[in-house]
Tab-separated table of C-alpha atoms in Angstrom:
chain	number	residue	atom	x	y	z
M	64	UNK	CA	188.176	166.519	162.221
M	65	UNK	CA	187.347	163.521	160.192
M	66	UNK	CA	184.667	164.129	156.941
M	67	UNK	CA	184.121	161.549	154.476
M	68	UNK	CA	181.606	161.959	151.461
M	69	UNK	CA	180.206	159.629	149.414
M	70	UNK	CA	182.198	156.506	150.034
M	71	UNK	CA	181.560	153.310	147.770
M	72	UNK	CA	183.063	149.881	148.417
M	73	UNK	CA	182.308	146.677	146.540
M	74	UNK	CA	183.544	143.129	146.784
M	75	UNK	CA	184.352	142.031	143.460
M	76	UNK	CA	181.072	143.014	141.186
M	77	UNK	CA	179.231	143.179	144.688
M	78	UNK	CA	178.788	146.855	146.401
M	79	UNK	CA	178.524	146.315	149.964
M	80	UNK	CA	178.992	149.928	151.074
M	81	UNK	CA	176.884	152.711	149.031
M	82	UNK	CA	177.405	155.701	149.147
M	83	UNK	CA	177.889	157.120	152.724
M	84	UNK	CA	178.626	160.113	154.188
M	85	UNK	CA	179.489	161.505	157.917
M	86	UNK	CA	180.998	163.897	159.820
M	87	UNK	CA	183.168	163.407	163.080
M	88	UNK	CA	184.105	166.408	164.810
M	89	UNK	CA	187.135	167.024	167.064
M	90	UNK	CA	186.726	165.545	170.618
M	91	UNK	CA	183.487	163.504	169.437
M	92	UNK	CA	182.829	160.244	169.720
M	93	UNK	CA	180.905	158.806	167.162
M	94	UNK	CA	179.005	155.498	167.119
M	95	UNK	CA	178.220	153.547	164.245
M	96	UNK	CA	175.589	150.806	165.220
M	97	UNK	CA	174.365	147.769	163.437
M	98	UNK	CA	173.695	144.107	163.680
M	99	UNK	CA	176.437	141.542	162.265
M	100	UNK	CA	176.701	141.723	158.606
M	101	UNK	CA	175.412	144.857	158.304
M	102	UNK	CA	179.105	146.808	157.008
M	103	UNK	CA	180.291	148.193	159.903
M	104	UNK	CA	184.089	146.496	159.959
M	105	UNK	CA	183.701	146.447	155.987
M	106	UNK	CA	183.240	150.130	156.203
M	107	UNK	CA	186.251	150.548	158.978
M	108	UNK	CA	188.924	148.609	157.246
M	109	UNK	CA	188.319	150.508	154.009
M	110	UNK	CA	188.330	153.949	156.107
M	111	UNK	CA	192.047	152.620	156.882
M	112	UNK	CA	192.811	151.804	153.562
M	113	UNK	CA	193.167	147.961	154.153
M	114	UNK	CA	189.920	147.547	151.876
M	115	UNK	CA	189.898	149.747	147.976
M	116	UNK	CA	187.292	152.081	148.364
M	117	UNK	CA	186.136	155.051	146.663
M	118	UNK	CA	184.830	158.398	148.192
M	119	UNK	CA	184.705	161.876	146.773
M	120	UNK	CA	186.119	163.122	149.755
M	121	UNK	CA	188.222	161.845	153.041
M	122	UNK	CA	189.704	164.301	155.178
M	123	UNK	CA	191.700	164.543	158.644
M	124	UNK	CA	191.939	168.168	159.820
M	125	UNK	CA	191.896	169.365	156.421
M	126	UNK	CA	194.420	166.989	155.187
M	127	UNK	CA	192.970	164.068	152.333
M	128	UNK	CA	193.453	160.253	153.132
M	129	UNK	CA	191.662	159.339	149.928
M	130	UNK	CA	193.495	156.660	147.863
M	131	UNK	CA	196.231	156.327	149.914
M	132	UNK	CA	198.142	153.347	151.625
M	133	UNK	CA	197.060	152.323	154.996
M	134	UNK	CA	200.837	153.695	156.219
M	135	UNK	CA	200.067	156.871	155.442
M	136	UNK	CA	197.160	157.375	156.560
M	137	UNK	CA	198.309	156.379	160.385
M	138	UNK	CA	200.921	159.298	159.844
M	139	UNK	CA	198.154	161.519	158.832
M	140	UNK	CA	196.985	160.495	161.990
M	141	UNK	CA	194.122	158.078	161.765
M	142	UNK	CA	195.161	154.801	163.954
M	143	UNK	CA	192.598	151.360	164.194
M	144	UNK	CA	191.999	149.062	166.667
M	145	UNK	CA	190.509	145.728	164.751
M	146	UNK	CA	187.868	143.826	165.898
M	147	UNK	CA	189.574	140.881	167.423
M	148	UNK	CA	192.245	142.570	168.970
M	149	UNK	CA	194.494	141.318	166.849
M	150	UNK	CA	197.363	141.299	169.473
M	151	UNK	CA	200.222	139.716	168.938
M	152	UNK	CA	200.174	136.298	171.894
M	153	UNK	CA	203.832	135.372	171.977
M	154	UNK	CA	205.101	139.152	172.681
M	155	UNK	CA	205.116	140.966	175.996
M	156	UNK	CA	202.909	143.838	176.574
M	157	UNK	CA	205.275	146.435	176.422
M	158	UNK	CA	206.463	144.579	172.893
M	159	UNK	CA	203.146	144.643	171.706
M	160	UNK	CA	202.651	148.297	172.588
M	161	UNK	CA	205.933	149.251	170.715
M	162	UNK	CA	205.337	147.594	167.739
M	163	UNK	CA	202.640	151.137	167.295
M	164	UNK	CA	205.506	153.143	167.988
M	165	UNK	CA	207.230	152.266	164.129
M	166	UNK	CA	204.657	155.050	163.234
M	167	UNK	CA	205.564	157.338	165.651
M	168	UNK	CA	207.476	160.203	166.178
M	169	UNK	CA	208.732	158.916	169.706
M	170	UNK	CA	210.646	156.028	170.224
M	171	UNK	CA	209.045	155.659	173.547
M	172	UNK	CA	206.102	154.894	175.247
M	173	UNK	CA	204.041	157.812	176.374
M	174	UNK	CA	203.538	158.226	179.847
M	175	UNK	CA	199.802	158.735	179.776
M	176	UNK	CA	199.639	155.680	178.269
M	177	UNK	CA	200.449	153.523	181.621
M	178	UNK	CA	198.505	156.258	183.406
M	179	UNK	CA	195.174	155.302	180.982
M	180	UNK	CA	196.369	151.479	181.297
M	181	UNK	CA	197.417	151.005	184.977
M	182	UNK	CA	197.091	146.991	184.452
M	183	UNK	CA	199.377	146.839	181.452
M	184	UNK	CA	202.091	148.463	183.181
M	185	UNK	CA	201.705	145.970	186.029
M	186	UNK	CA	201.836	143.354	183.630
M	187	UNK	CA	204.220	144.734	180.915
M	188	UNK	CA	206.236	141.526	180.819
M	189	UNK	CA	204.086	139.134	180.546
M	190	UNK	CA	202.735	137.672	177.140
M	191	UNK	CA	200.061	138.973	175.391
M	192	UNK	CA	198.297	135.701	175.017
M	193	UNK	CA	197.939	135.402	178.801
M	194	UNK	CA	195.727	138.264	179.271
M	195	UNK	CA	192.305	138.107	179.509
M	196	UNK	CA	189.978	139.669	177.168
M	197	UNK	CA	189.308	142.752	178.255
M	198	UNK	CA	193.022	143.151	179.189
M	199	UNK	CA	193.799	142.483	175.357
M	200	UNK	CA	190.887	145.184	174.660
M	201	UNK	CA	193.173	147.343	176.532
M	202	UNK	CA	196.617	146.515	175.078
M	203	UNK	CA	195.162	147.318	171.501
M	204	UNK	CA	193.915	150.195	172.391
M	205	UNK	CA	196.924	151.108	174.093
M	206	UNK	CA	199.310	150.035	170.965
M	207	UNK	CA	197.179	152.455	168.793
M	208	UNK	CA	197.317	155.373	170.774
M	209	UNK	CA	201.133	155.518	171.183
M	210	UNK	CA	200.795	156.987	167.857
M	211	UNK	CA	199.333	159.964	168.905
M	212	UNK	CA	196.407	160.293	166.292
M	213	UNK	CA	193.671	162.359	165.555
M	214	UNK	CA	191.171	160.120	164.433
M	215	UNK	CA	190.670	156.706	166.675
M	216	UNK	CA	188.685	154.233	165.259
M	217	UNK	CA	187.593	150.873	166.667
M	218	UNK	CA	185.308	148.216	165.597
M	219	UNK	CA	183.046	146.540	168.033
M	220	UNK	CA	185.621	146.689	171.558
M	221	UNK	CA	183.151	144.974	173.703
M	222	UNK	CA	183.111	141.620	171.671
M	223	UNK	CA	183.660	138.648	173.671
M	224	UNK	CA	183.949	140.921	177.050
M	225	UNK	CA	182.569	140.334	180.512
M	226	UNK	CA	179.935	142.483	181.258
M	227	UNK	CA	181.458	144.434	184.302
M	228	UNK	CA	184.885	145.372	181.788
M	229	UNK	CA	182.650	146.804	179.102
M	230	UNK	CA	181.681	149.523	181.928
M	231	UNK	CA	185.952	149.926	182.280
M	232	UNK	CA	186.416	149.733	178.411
M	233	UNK	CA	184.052	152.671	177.735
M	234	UNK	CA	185.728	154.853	181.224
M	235	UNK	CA	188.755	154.294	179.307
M	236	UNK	CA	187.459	155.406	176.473
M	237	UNK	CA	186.090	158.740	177.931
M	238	UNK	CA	189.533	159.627	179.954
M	239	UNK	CA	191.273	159.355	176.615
M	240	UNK	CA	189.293	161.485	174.997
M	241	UNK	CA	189.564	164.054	178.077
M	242	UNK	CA	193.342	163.619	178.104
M	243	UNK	CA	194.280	163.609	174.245
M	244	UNK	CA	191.094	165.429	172.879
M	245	UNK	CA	190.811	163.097	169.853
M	246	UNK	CA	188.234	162.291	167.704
M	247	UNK	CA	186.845	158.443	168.310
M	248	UNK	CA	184.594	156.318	166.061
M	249	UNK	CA	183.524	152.840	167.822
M	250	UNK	CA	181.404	150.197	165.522
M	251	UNK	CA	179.050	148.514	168.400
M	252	UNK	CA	176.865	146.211	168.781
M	253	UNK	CA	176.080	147.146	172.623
M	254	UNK	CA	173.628	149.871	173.408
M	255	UNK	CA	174.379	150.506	177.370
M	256	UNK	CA	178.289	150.794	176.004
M	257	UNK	CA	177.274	153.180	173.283
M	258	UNK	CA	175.554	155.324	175.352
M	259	UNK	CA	178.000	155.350	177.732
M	260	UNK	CA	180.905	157.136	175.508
M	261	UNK	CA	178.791	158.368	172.444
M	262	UNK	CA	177.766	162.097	171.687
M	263	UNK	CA	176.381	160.781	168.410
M	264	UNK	CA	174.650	157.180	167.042
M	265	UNK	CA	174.517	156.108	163.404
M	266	UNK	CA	172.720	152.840	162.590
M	267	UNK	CA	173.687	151.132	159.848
M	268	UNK	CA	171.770	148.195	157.589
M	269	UNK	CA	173.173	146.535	154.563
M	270	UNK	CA	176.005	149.277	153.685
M	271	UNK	CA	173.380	152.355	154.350
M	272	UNK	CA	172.702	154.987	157.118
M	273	UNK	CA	169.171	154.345	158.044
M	274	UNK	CA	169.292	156.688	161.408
M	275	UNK	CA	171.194	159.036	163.419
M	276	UNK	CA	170.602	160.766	166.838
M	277	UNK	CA	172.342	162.690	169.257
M	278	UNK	CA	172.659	160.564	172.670
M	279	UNK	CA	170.103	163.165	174.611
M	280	UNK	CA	167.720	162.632	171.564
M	281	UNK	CA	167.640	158.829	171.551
M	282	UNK	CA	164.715	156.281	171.711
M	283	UNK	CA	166.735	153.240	173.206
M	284	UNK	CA	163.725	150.890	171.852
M	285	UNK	CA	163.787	151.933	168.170
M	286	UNK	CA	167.211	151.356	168.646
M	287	UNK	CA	166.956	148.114	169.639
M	288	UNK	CA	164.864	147.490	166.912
M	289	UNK	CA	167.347	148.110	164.177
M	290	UNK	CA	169.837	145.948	166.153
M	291	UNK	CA	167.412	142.825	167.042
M	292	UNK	CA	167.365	140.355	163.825
């Protein structure tokens, strides 16, 4: 579903990302793990074309995203949810959720997505800025899936969230992936989370692919070990 070979990104004079390759398969989910500073958002923003990068290949489904704008590349059907959130606080839920649908072939919200996000339809008047975390974890999610893509990626969801919502965050994440049968990517910093919703773990260090494991194959204290500073 989503294939990228030998992708190179550099600040300036400065490489930061060198050279990586991976493979994401339809209805996988992915995890790329690795401690702060490591390249994980560095290598997400420049998978949505918000960063210049250069790889020899990017595909979705066949179809190339390489060296294209970050607009085309949601049609293409690749959507991101930053690390942050990134919500917009002085619009309603609902607003916030239809500013994804400008991409979209609808011009109005999916059902499933209330049915994924029963709180957000409960609170789809309020503001933005007056949810809690995890809610706002939610609502991005939410505004990225309204337009209907392939590829899902999202960098580090359980930042800043209460313990007992990270175990809601990654249910969420596995009914979507039941209902919609897309592919998702999640950066992470959490291992209970990742092995709660990952087929697959990649560890990353300094812009570089040190590891990878299928979740039945992995040794949760060498893990640890690449995430611990």
């Amino acid at each position: 579903m989503f294939e990228v070979v030998d992708l190179h990104v550099s600040y300036g004079q400065s490489e930061v990302i060198h050279g990586l390759s991976f493979k994401a398969e339809k209805n996988e989910t992915l995890a790329i793990m690795g401690r702060n500073g490591m390249g994980k958002t560095t290598l997400f923003k420049s998978l949505m074309g918000i960063l210049p990068s250069h790889a020899t290949k990017a595909e979705i489904d066949g179809d190339s995203v390489n060296e294209i704008q970050t607009y085309q590349r949601v049609a293409k059907g690749l959507a991101y949810v930053p690390q942050g959130r990134m919500i917009f606080p002085a619009m309603t839920v609902q607003e916030n959720i239809e500013t994804g649908l400008e991409n979209s072939t609808s011009s109005e919200i999916p059902e499933d997505i209330y049915a994924l996000f029963p709180v957000l339809y409960d609170m789809r008047k309020r503001k933005g800025g007056n949810l809690s975390g995890g809610q706002q974890q939610q609502l991005a999610i939410a505004r990225a899936l309204v337009t209907n893509p392939k590829v899902l990626l999202l960098d580090e969801p359980t930042e800043g969230i209460q313990p007992s919502i990270i175990k809601d965050i990654a249910n969420v994440l596995n009914d979507i992936r039941k209902m919609r049968e897309i592919t998702i990517i999640v950066s992470e910093q959490v291992l209970s989370f990742t092995m709660a919703v990952a087929d697959r773990i990649i560890v990353i260090d300094k812009g570089r692919f040190i590891h990878e494991d299928l979740r039945e194959d992995v040794d949760a204290e060498k893990i640890k070990g690449y995430l611990s500073v």
